[in-house]
Amino acid sequence: MPKSVLRKTLQGFHPYVPGEQPPDGEGWVKLNTNESPLPPSPRVIQAIKDAAGEALRLYPSPTAAPAREAIAHKFGLDPAQVTLGNGGDELIELCFRAFADSGDHVAFPTPTYPLLEPLCRLHEVAPSAHPTEMFDELPVSLGPDPAPLKFIVNPNSPTGALFDAAAVEAAVSASSGVVAVDEAYVDFAPRSALGLLAGHPNVVLLRTFSKSYGLAGMRIGFALGSREVIEALDAVKDSYNLDRLAIVAAVAAIEDEEHHQKLVGEVVGNREQLAAGLAGLGFEVVPSSTNFVFARPPHPALKIVEALRERRILVRHYDREPIAGWIRITVGTREQQDKLLTALKEIL
Amino acid sequence: MPKSVLRKTLQGFHPYVPGEQPPDGEGWVKLNTNESPLPPSPRVIQAIKDAAGEALRLYPSPTAAPAREAIAHKFGLDPAQVTLGNGGDELIELCFRAFADSGDHVAFPTPTYPLLEPLCRLHEVAPSAHPTEMFDELPVSLGPDPAPLKFIVNPNSPTGALFDAAAVEAAVSASSGVVAVDEAYVDFAPRSALGLLAGHPNVVLLRTFSKSYGLAGMRIGFALGSREVIEALDAVKDSYNLDRLAIVAAVAAIEDEEHHQKLVGEVVGNREQLAAGLAGLGFEVVPSSTNFVFARPPHPALKIVEALRERRILVRHYDREPIAGWIRITVGTREQQDKLLTALKEIL
């Protein structure tokens, strides 16, 4: 056995490292992984409890049928235009599986979600990176790129910036392959790419219940697209990728639109307070269309992140250019944000 | 856009088709997907209900840490020798991701679990099939095969037969790459390959909570192996592949060994009744080490399967040689089995 049993092309592979998850209930102010500061709908909790019974001995619906129908209904689509994933991450991986052969290119603007690069390695495709000069300007080079698969994370992470709708549509129109628009954060933004579905069968929108529905712990993502694109994703997914409780949770969450709106409204309100607080401390703040704020402190970012950690406050830092000077801070409760801002004042 | 948006190497791809899942509560006798006829432990149900709360807003442990520890404890292993998957199927897919480059071969005896062939297509590897002359004899050609990844489903599906322990060990010893022993059904068998872990760092055992723990609806599989092999699987998996409720369910299921043993005992007892009943009707029956019985009826199998379906009884049939004349029947409750045997008597 060689030292690493990983396959040859993965020697020296660096997996994506998710934000730290400290054990529950130890008093951390956790603003590092863009979870919702508010809990999910009580109707979701109740639906899970009701479904936790003897039927768990049976496999779930392989198509997560009730959830497809509920989501399709909400967006005015046909259920054949919807599929679900074990979190949005699985849907991203399924796009690689369905649309990118080994040796192909996969294109995306940078900086963006750091999961994409290791997925390129895993699928033996070459990343075709299109650097954004300004965080909120989609590179015009993305559209003409001949890659069979492109990702546009919009609003983008970790910047929080929203690309221009016309620029996204132009990139989609210029693309012969599939364009996956990762809209994990879109519920906190003023607009989505939903309107693109009508005229563009090569678009797939990736959404999640992890942020705006307060269900990161349940691992539920969904994709909206043309019948062809959804059929392709279904062909390559694992047979039973959502468990029974995730399916009932998705249905209940979609049906409680009032709770969803309340959660989004509160996060957006808190976001503005957080952004103002950071600006008041001398941070450069990117206007955010998400549930987090991306900001550059007046002193080196890493030291500030470490000083916060000593105070049991977690935020996210990416030790790579051009964003090594920046910090990504999840919108929290007012109380959490006050603690953060007070700590920052002390540290600075 | 081409007619199929699937990537070029997947044109004409036939995905694995899981057994039919009729909508719940419509009076089907469901003996087609090897679910447990008995429900999971009441402690599992309670643990899920207790965990269904506000903490669902937070991501789960990316390593499913509490479940790793509980499983490691049960098997006398280090937690670094355990990882978990979103069902056993995900673990099989992760083996391809971790150990097989595009262009490699992946070897396995045939007939076996029909998921392996489409996964070869998806990963652009060539299947290296080793036909078994007798269902229970592991082909001696498997060991010398230079494939970097091999699968031995043991007990095998859909045959239910158990390969000889010495033959499995010989194949493992002769292999320079990783050998995944899929032990989804092993709790119903007289022996496992657990003892191989000590001397063979290239072995990984794949297990599941779907069968002998009555938790198919929760999607929980686990892998046991050397630290190197487990580290490789962890490097390529999605960050949060198990949701919070699956993690607590796994812990509670492992801790209720009494329920597990009771379930296994009842299934094994019913299996012998089913096998005897089928033999009495003139079926050729493969001795089973699983929770299903593989049997060849005295008349064409497909017609019998269809006649059973008309009576709302589901069993599994694979329309391919050398098993097209056979039927795979999941062990059910005594009542379900009586209905099946009565129906078969009428049909024959």
XYZ file of C-alpha atoms in Angstrom:
696
model
C 0.000 0.000 0.000
C 1.328 3.441 -0.876
C 1.401 6.085 1.860
C -1.771 7.660 0.518
C -4.327 5.220 -0.818
C -6.054 8.008 -2.744
C -6.118 7.475 -6.502
C -3.156 8.781 -8.479
C -4.708 11.994 -9.775
C -5.696 12.997 -6.233
C -2.237 12.780 -4.658
C -1.731 15.970 -2.649
C -5.467 16.714 -2.750
C -6.708 19.439 -0.384
C -10.377 18.901 0.424
C -12.754 21.780 1.070
C -12.690 22.561 4.783
C -16.048 23.652 6.176
C -16.275 26.260 8.919
C -15.628 25.059 12.441
C -18.596 23.423 14.193
C -17.963 23.618 17.938
C -19.908 21.148 20.071
C -23.400 22.467 20.828
C -24.306 24.455 23.861
C -20.922 25.748 24.869
C -21.704 29.412 24.555
C -20.009 30.190 21.263
C -21.124 33.181 19.207
C -21.131 31.311 15.926
C -20.981 33.688 12.969
C -18.813 31.562 10.673
C -20.989 29.286 8.543
C -23.960 31.421 7.496
C -26.530 29.534 9.487
C -29.796 31.236 10.336
C -29.811 33.014 13.703
C -33.483 32.070 13.971
C -34.906 28.548 14.282
C -36.947 26.812 11.589
C -40.727 26.946 11.494
C -42.471 25.154 14.384
C -44.514 23.422 11.677
C -41.307 21.823 10.396
C -40.416 20.532 13.844
C -43.915 19.135 14.272
C -43.893 17.482 10.839
C -40.601 15.744 11.666
C -41.938 14.506 15.003
C -45.085 13.212 13.311
C -43.042 11.362 10.692
C -40.619 9.833 13.194
C -42.299 6.444 13.479
C -42.405 2.903 12.228
C -42.435 3.961 8.572
C -38.729 4.762 8.922
C -38.162 1.084 8.176
C -39.151 1.835 4.553
C -37.017 3.589 1.944
C -38.017 7.168 1.144
C -39.460 8.253 -2.176
C -36.471 8.102 -4.560
C -37.698 11.301 -6.181
C -38.637 12.990 -2.869
C -41.969 13.338 -4.649
C -43.983 15.316 -2.070
C -41.190 17.892 -1.766
C -40.842 18.230 -5.541
C -44.524 18.914 -5.809
C -44.559 21.475 -3.002
C -41.552 23.323 -4.429
C -42.893 23.226 -7.986
C -46.193 24.621 -6.758
C -44.470 27.467 -4.933
C -42.501 28.535 -7.997
C -45.197 27.895 -10.587
C -43.190 25.125 -12.232
C -43.853 21.541 -13.221
C -42.587 18.919 -10.710
C -40.374 17.605 -13.547
C -38.501 20.905 -13.307
C -37.468 20.288 -9.697
C -35.058 17.913 -8.007
C -33.658 17.783 -4.490
C -30.233 17.169 -3.032
C -28.666 16.212 0.284
C -27.855 19.884 0.789
C -26.935 22.346 -1.929
C -23.411 20.896 -1.982
C -24.694 17.603 -3.330
C -26.451 19.428 -6.158
C -23.224 21.202 -7.075
C -21.459 17.849 -7.163
C -24.264 16.355 -9.256
C -23.785 19.126 -11.823
C -20.183 17.989 -12.241
C -21.349 14.366 -12.484
C -23.960 15.133 -15.101
C -22.355 17.781 -17.260
C -18.542 17.589 -17.112
C -16.429 14.788 -18.566
C -12.903 14.238 -17.304
C -10.625 16.557 -19.241
C -13.335 19.204 -19.692
C -13.176 22.722 -18.290
C -15.561 24.072 -15.685
C -15.802 27.875 -15.575
C -16.664 30.304 -12.792
C -15.845 33.827 -11.618
C -13.344 34.110 -8.759
C -13.280 34.617 -5.837
C -16.246 32.341 -5.195
C -17.402 29.321 -3.201
C -14.155 27.452 -2.375
C -15.846 24.068 -2.858
C -15.670 24.399 -6.641
C -11.904 23.971 -6.979
C -11.652 20.655 -5.067
C -14.667 19.373 -7.005
C -12.755 20.106 -10.209
C -9.908 17.963 -8.894
C -12.285 15.157 -7.938
C -13.874 15.142 -11.391
C -10.570 15.513 -13.236
C -11.690 18.735 -14.897
C -9.700 21.937 -15.231
C -11.022 25.017 -13.463
C -11.445 27.957 -15.811
C -11.281 30.890 -13.416
C -12.529 34.352 -14.412
C -11.256 36.885 -11.862
C -13.678 39.639 -10.918
C -11.988 43.039 -10.841
C -14.774 44.547 -8.769
C -16.563 42.050 -6.536
C -19.960 42.801 -8.060
C -19.033 42.769 -11.757
C -19.451 39.490 -13.586
C -16.420 39.066 -15.876
C -17.474 39.480 -19.516
C -15.070 36.669 -20.404
C -17.343 34.113 -18.722
C -19.998 34.043 -21.459
C -17.705 33.178 -24.401
C -15.839 30.516 -22.372
C -16.604 27.191 -24.163
C -16.748 25.182 -20.906
C -19.692 22.708 -20.902
C -20.464 23.659 -17.297
C -20.301 27.043 -15.586
C -21.142 28.159 -12.086
C -22.302 31.610 -11.097
C -22.782 31.891 -7.344
C -25.221 34.777 -7.105
C -25.279 36.458 -4.668
C -21.663 35.432 -4.489
C -19.858 33.935 -1.521
C -17.734 34.945 0.277
C -18.217 38.496 -1.038
C -21.967 38.831 -0.531
C -22.173 40.828 -3.758
C -24.943 40.461 -6.322
C -24.031 40.326 -9.997
C -26.029 42.420 -12.423
C -29.081 40.597 -13.831
C -28.363 41.620 -17.423
C -24.766 40.429 -17.113
C -25.947 37.026 -15.846
C -28.457 36.726 -18.672
C -25.803 37.685 -21.226
C -23.464 34.998 -19.875
C -26.251 32.411 -20.015
C -27.226 33.387 -23.563
C -23.629 33.156 -24.740
C -23.149 29.684 -23.203
C -23.686 26.496 -25.188
C -23.354 24.340 -22.057
C -25.135 24.301 -18.745
C -24.978 27.324 -16.435
C -25.642 26.547 -12.776
C -26.652 29.663 -10.870
C -26.051 28.896 -7.215
C -28.701 30.938 -5.434
C -28.086 29.657 -1.909
C -28.400 33.216 -0.589
C -30.947 34.626 -3.009
C -33.799 34.949 -0.526
C -31.842 37.768 1.128
C -31.324 39.556 -2.213
C -33.553 41.980 -4.115
C -33.875 39.711 -7.177
C -33.314 36.174 -8.455
C -32.638 34.526 -11.811
C -35.954 32.671 -11.723
C -37.141 34.580 -14.782
C -34.314 33.063 -16.829
C -35.842 29.584 -16.651
C -38.520 30.416 -19.213
C -36.221 31.130 -22.144
C -33.045 29.283 -21.216
C -33.174 25.470 -21.008
C -29.456 25.385 -20.144
C -29.921 27.160 -16.798
C -30.274 25.421 -13.471
C -30.841 27.326 -10.238
C -29.490 25.799 -7.037
C -31.263 26.687 -3.807
C -31.100 25.537 -0.201
C -33.157 25.257 2.962
C -30.009 25.785 5.027
C -30.060 29.590 5.172
C -33.430 31.287 4.760
C -35.437 28.366 6.160
C -33.178 27.784 9.171
C -32.582 24.121 8.308
C -28.821 23.701 7.830
C -29.009 20.657 10.107
C -31.405 18.819 7.771
C -29.325 18.945 4.559
C -31.894 19.910 1.931
C -31.117 21.654 -1.319
C -33.203 21.924 -4.455
C -32.637 22.642 -8.120
C -34.969 24.357 -10.574
C -34.466 24.025 -14.306
C -35.654 22.696 -17.613
C -36.960 19.141 -17.805
C -33.794 18.078 -19.676
C -31.420 19.463 -17.079
C -33.405 18.040 -14.158
C -33.681 14.658 -15.890
C -29.895 14.622 -16.267
C -29.354 15.403 -12.579
C -31.837 12.685 -11.610
C -30.041 10.164 -13.821
C -26.751 10.561 -11.956
C -27.891 11.040 -8.361
C -27.900 8.300 -5.711
C -31.250 6.514 -5.627
C -32.462 7.680 -2.233
C -30.532 10.869 -1.587
C -33.057 12.464 0.800
C -34.247 10.672 3.889
C -37.902 10.547 4.919
C -37.590 13.290 7.524
C -35.826 15.682 5.147
C -38.677 15.230 2.690
C -41.397 16.072 5.216
C -39.298 18.949 6.553
C -38.976 20.419 3.067
C -42.724 20.256 2.480
C -43.557 21.845 5.828
C -40.954 24.583 5.360
C -42.241 25.509 1.908
C -45.789 25.616 3.207
C -44.959 28.021 6.041
C -44.191 31.024 3.869
C -45.055 33.396 6.715
C -42.268 32.045 8.920
C -39.867 32.138 5.980
C -40.620 35.779 5.289
C -40.314 36.699 8.940
C -36.916 35.006 9.150
C -35.666 36.730 6.006
C -36.966 40.110 7.164
C -35.248 39.871 10.511
C -31.938 38.773 8.986
C -32.010 41.596 6.446
C -32.720 44.095 9.236
C -29.883 42.753 11.376
C -27.567 42.750 8.375
C -27.924 46.484 7.965
C -27.180 47.006 11.652
C -24.091 44.778 11.385
C -22.842 46.510 8.235
C -23.275 49.938 9.836
C -21.516 48.808 13.005
C -18.554 47.479 11.058
C -18.323 50.617 8.935
C -18.355 52.645 12.141
C -15.288 50.708 13.296
C -13.397 51.561 10.110
C -14.107 48.366 8.155
C -14.557 48.521 4.380
C -17.903 46.782 3.841
C -19.155 45.164 0.618
C -22.879 45.862 0.146
C -24.439 42.487 0.999
C -27.327 40.669 -0.665
C -26.891 37.660 1.629
C -27.109 36.649 5.291
C -23.495 37.618 5.897
C -21.275 40.669 5.596
C -17.882 40.658 3.901
C -15.668 43.331 5.338
C -12.027 44.418 5.405
C -10.770 45.522 8.822
C -8.314 48.386 9.196
C -5.738 45.925 10.617
C -4.610 42.436 9.435
C -7.632 40.150 9.285
C -6.112 36.938 10.608
C -5.047 38.485 13.919
C -8.526 39.876 14.452
C -10.103 36.491 13.676
C -7.820 34.842 16.226
C -8.554 37.473 18.861
C -12.273 36.949 18.315
C -11.851 33.206 18.649
C -10.196 33.704 22.035
C -13.424 35.448 23.038
C -15.446 32.457 21.739
C -16.655 34.375 18.714
C -16.286 32.521 15.391
C -16.132 34.286 12.013
C -14.764 33.064 8.680
C -11.449 33.960 7.111
C -9.991 32.673 3.833
C -6.232 32.701 3.827
C -5.850 33.322 0.101
C -5.568 36.307 -2.217
C -7.315 38.521 -3.164
C -9.450 38.048 -0.040
C -6.899 37.325 2.706
C -7.431 40.814 4.142
C -11.163 40.252 4.528
C -13.484 38.625 7.051
C -16.869 37.036 6.377
C -19.300 37.511 9.233
C -22.677 35.763 9.374
C -25.648 37.914 10.348
C -26.620 36.930 13.893
C -29.146 37.960 16.467
C -28.887 41.563 17.698
C -27.382 40.226 20.905
C -24.713 38.212 19.060
C -23.875 41.181 16.868
C -23.563 43.482 19.865
C -21.126 41.034 21.429
C -19.135 40.918 18.208
C -19.017 44.688 17.763
C -18.033 45.206 21.392
C -15.254 42.640 21.066
C -14.033 44.223 17.833
C -13.918 47.615 19.507
C -11.714 46.164 22.240
C -9.450 44.344 19.768
C -8.965 47.361 17.499
C -28.611 22.409 -26.673
C -28.306 18.754 -27.746
C -31.244 16.451 -27.100
C -29.553 15.066 -23.990
C -27.615 17.572 -21.924
C -25.701 14.757 -20.218
C -21.954 14.901 -20.768
C -20.606 13.130 -23.832
C -19.366 9.944 -22.162
C -22.781 9.414 -20.562
C -24.838 9.484 -23.752
C -27.184 6.485 -23.613
C -26.584 6.076 -19.878
C -28.948 3.730 -18.026
C -29.117 4.683 -14.356
C -29.646 2.117 -11.631
C -33.377 1.728 -11.064
C -34.314 1.087 -7.428
C -37.227 -1.173 -6.529
C -40.691 0.329 -6.775
C -41.790 2.399 -3.766
C -45.597 2.542 -3.822
C -47.169 5.387 -1.849
C -47.478 4.452 1.819
C -50.493 2.846 3.366
C -52.129 1.386 0.318
C -52.047 -2.190 1.439
C -49.140 -3.446 -0.616
C -47.205 -6.494 0.494
C -43.808 -4.994 -0.171
C -41.133 -7.681 -0.505
C -39.024 -6.024 -3.212
C -36.389 -3.783 -1.618
C -35.078 -5.749 1.383
C -36.471 -3.426 4.001
C -36.931 -4.738 7.516
C -40.412 -6.143 8.208
C -40.007 -4.852 11.768
C -39.782 -1.209 12.825
C -36.648 0.419 14.244
C -35.975 0.607 17.973
C -38.401 2.837 19.927
C -35.265 4.470 21.350
C -34.342 5.621 17.845
C -37.773 7.169 17.344
C -37.507 8.924 20.694
C -33.986 10.200 19.998
C -35.159 11.710 16.700
C -38.129 13.407 18.373
C -35.856 14.793 21.081
C -33.419 16.175 18.493
C -36.139 17.733 16.327
C -35.840 21.268 17.661
C -34.271 24.654 17.218
C -30.769 23.206 16.811
C -31.774 22.120 13.300
C -30.788 25.636 12.241
C -27.133 24.601 12.757
C -25.064 22.401 10.466
C -24.456 18.875 11.704
C -21.054 17.578 12.753
C -19.156 17.208 9.459
C -17.672 13.964 10.759
C -20.920 12.734 12.353
C -18.686 12.496 15.406
C -21.094 10.994 17.963
C -22.061 8.236 15.527
C -18.437 7.471 14.674
C -17.650 7.090 18.327
C -20.644 4.851 19.048
C -19.878 2.608 16.069
C -16.161 2.447 16.860
C -16.984 1.492 20.440
C -19.295 -1.295 19.306
C -16.693 -2.851 17.028
C -13.668 -2.232 19.245
C -12.107 0.147 16.724
C -10.697 3.656 16.861
C -13.136 6.400 15.704
C -10.562 7.203 12.978
C -11.392 3.789 11.505
C -15.052 4.681 10.964
C -16.875 6.990 8.594
C -20.537 7.362 7.714
C -22.466 7.828 4.488
C -25.877 8.975 3.339
C -26.838 5.310 2.994
C -24.517 2.522 1.950
C -24.903 3.628 -1.669
C -23.081 6.865 -0.952
C -20.181 4.916 0.554
C -19.944 2.771 -2.571
C -19.838 5.933 -4.666
C -17.201 7.442 -2.365
C -15.001 4.381 -2.937
C -15.055 5.143 -6.649
C -14.312 8.823 -5.921
C -11.395 8.014 -3.660
C -9.756 5.018 -5.286
C -10.484 4.888 -9.045
C -9.145 7.315 -11.618
C -10.880 7.676 -14.961
C -9.539 4.956 -17.241
C -8.907 2.546 -14.367
C -10.625 -0.804 -13.949
C -12.932 -1.655 -11.067
C -13.335 -5.380 -10.414
C -16.165 -7.418 -8.902
C -17.766 -10.850 -9.164
C -21.004 -11.064 -11.168
C -23.924 -11.278 -10.746
C -23.885 -8.690 -7.978
C -25.409 -5.390 -6.877
C -26.553 -3.739 -10.142
C -25.503 -0.281 -8.912
C -21.838 -1.028 -9.606
C -22.063 -0.975 -13.404
C -23.692 2.488 -13.724
C -21.189 3.830 -11.173
C -18.398 2.590 -13.446
C -19.958 4.598 -16.289
C -20.272 7.694 -14.095
C -16.631 7.484 -13.043
C -15.359 6.622 -16.522
C -13.836 3.380 -15.327
C -14.105 -0.018 -17.000
C -15.911 -2.762 -15.107
C -13.802 -5.880 -14.731
C -16.436 -8.554 -14.232
C -15.586 -11.971 -12.791
C -18.516 -14.324 -13.394
C -19.313 -16.745 -10.588
C -19.972 -20.240 -11.883
C -21.686 -21.265 -8.668
C -23.400 -18.393 -6.844
C -21.428 -19.004 -3.649
C -17.940 -19.450 -5.111
C -15.776 -16.356 -5.318
C -13.966 -16.449 -8.684
C -10.259 -17.154 -8.146
C -9.501 -14.671 -10.944
C -10.577 -11.750 -8.713
C -7.453 -11.731 -6.521
C -4.841 -11.395 -9.301
C -6.897 -8.713 -11.114
C -4.719 -5.546 -10.965
C -7.723 -3.183 -10.551
C -7.029 -0.471 -7.928
C -10.549 -0.973 -6.527
C -12.555 -4.156 -6.081
C -15.974 -4.825 -4.613
C -17.071 -8.030 -2.966
C -20.709 -7.863 -1.912
C -20.815 -10.492 0.823
C -23.360 -11.881 1.437
C -24.012 -11.180 -2.213
C -27.080 -9.542 -3.703
C -29.270 -10.546 -5.428
C -28.225 -14.151 -4.779
C -28.166 -14.079 -0.967
C -25.133 -16.394 -1.031
C -22.143 -16.043 1.266
C -18.660 -16.381 -0.202
C -16.159 -18.534 1.648
C -14.131 -16.603 4.232
C -10.802 -18.060 3.120
C -11.568 -17.163 -0.502
C -12.313 -13.559 0.479
C -9.120 -13.342 2.498
C -7.108 -14.797 -0.387
C -8.577 -12.199 -2.772
C -7.762 -9.412 -0.319
C -4.199 -10.642 0.221
C -3.588 -10.865 -3.509
C -4.857 -7.325 -4.128
C -2.541 -4.313 -4.233
C -5.474 -1.882 -4.316
C -8.463 -1.334 -2.074
C -11.020 -4.095 -1.573
C -14.445 -2.888 -0.458
C -16.437 -5.685 1.135
C -20.060 -4.592 1.006
C -21.576 -6.184 4.086
C -25.027 -4.607 3.863
C -26.606 -7.964 4.744
C -23.950 -9.382 7.030
C -25.969 -9.172 10.238
C -28.163 -11.977 8.860
C -25.116 -14.131 8.047
C -23.121 -16.532 10.217
C -19.852 -14.571 9.834
C -18.372 -11.261 8.727
C -15.021 -10.061 7.395
C -14.410 -7.923 10.479
C -11.384 -10.015 11.394
C -9.673 -8.993 8.144
C -9.305 -5.386 9.326
C -6.438 -6.245 11.661
C -3.978 -7.461 9.044
C -5.215 -5.812 5.857
C -5.061 -2.014 5.625
C -6.484 -2.193 2.078
C -9.861 -3.538 3.219
C -12.932 -1.421 3.879
C -16.190 -2.924 5.108
C -19.406 -1.203 4.084
C -22.393 -1.584 6.393
C -25.861 -0.095 6.643
C -28.628 0.711 9.098
C -31.215 0.114 6.371
C -31.689 -3.622 6.836
C -30.889 -5.049 10.251
C -31.701 -1.825 12.120
C -34.968 -1.137 10.280
C -33.876 2.343 9.199
C -33.956 2.377 5.385
C -35.890 5.645 5.574
C -33.054 7.431 7.402
C -30.231 6.772 4.912
C -27.325 5.784 7.138
C -24.408 3.643 6.093
C -21.028 3.238 7.699
C -17.579 2.089 6.690
C -14.947 0.346 8.806
C -11.334 0.228 7.722
C -7.765 1.306 8.262
C -7.044 4.924 9.144
C -5.613 5.500 5.647
C -8.655 4.187 3.849
C -11.093 6.081 6.077
C -9.054 9.276 5.731
C -9.264 8.934 1.947
C -13.043 8.494 2.034
C -13.376 11.510 4.331
C -11.250 13.622 1.985
C -13.634 13.126 -0.943
C -17.044 13.134 0.755
C -19.394 16.116 0.866
C -18.784 18.199 3.998
C -22.041 17.498 5.793
C -23.274 14.239 4.328
C -25.357 13.141 7.329
C -28.068 15.340 8.769
C -28.491 15.906 12.502
C -31.336 13.430 12.865
C -29.502 10.655 11.030
C -26.592 11.105 13.430
C -28.722 10.775 16.572
C -30.633 7.886 15.001
C -27.382 6.037 14.333
C -26.209 6.475 17.906
C -29.516 5.326 19.391
C -29.701 2.333 17.044
C -26.187 1.165 17.899
C -26.926 1.524 21.600
C -30.070 -0.640 21.464
C -28.317 -3.910 20.699
C -31.182 -5.882 22.220
C -33.674 -4.559 19.652
C -31.171 -5.175 16.864
C -30.682 -8.808 17.904
C -34.423 -9.339 18.229
C -35.013 -7.960 14.750
C -32.266 -10.104 13.236
C -33.508 -13.210 15.044
C -37.048 -12.777 13.823
C -35.964 -12.143 10.234
C -33.712 -15.205 10.217
C -36.574 -17.327 11.580
C -39.004 -16.030 8.980
C -36.405 -16.536 6.251
C -36.285 -20.258 6.933
C -40.073 -20.465 6.795
C -40.099 -18.561 3.501
C -37.344 -20.697 1.979
C -39.152 -23.896 3.020
C -42.449 -22.606 1.635
C -40.880 -21.763 -1.714
C -39.094 -25.126 -1.911
C -42.419 -26.802 -1.198
C -43.871 -25.027 -4.243
C -41.117 -26.372 -6.482
C -38.802 -23.346 -6.413
C -35.043 -23.851 -6.520
C -33.823 -21.889 -3.477
C -30.304 -20.498 -2.902
C -29.315 -20.907 0.765
C -29.618 -17.338 2.075
C -27.356 -15.445 4.459
C -29.412 -12.265 4.060
C -32.900 -10.860 4.701
C -34.145 -12.087 1.324
C -34.468 -15.337 -0.575
C -33.331 -15.807 -4.160
C -35.336 -18.520 -5.834
C -36.065 -19.915 -9.279
C -39.709 -20.771 -9.888
C -40.712 -23.788 -11.956
C -42.285 -21.441 -14.539
C -41.007 -18.221 -16.200
C -40.180 -15.686 -13.491
C -41.434 -12.505 -15.138
C -44.996 -13.794 -15.526
C -45.100 -14.789 -11.880
C -43.789 -11.381 -10.806
C -46.500 -9.689 -12.847
C -49.213 -11.953 -11.465
C -48.044 -11.145 -7.932
C -48.106 -7.446 -8.710
C -51.751 -7.723 -9.789
C -52.389 -9.061 -6.275
C -50.529 -6.061 -4.810
C -47.513 -8.157 -3.843
C -44.143 -6.700 -4.889
C -41.011 -8.816 -5.349
C -37.836 -8.072 -7.328
C -36.899 -9.442 -10.735
C -33.802 -8.627 -12.774
C -34.385 -9.007 -16.476
C -30.832 -10.057 -17.309
C -28.838 -13.272 -17.625
C -27.848 -15.395 -15.797
C -30.551 -14.416 -13.297
C -33.582 -13.651 -15.470
C -35.226 -16.914 -14.382
C -34.955 -15.973 -10.706
C -36.945 -13.897 -8.219
C -35.607 -12.062 -5.160
C -38.083 -12.021 -2.300
C -37.523 -9.972 0.855
C -38.197 -11.716 4.145
C -41.446 -10.284 5.524
C -43.681 -10.821 8.502
C -45.243 -14.269 8.798
C -48.521 -12.759 7.651
C -46.947 -11.199 4.547
C -45.177 -14.434 3.707
C -48.389 -16.437 4.085
C -50.094 -14.059 1.646
C -47.224 -14.468 -0.786
C -47.138 -18.258 -0.569
C -50.919 -18.487 -0.942
C -50.790 -16.230 -3.988
C -47.951 -18.244 -5.514
C -49.915 -21.467 -5.022
C -52.832 -19.940 -6.928
C -50.589 -18.596 -9.706
C -48.714 -21.857 -10.204
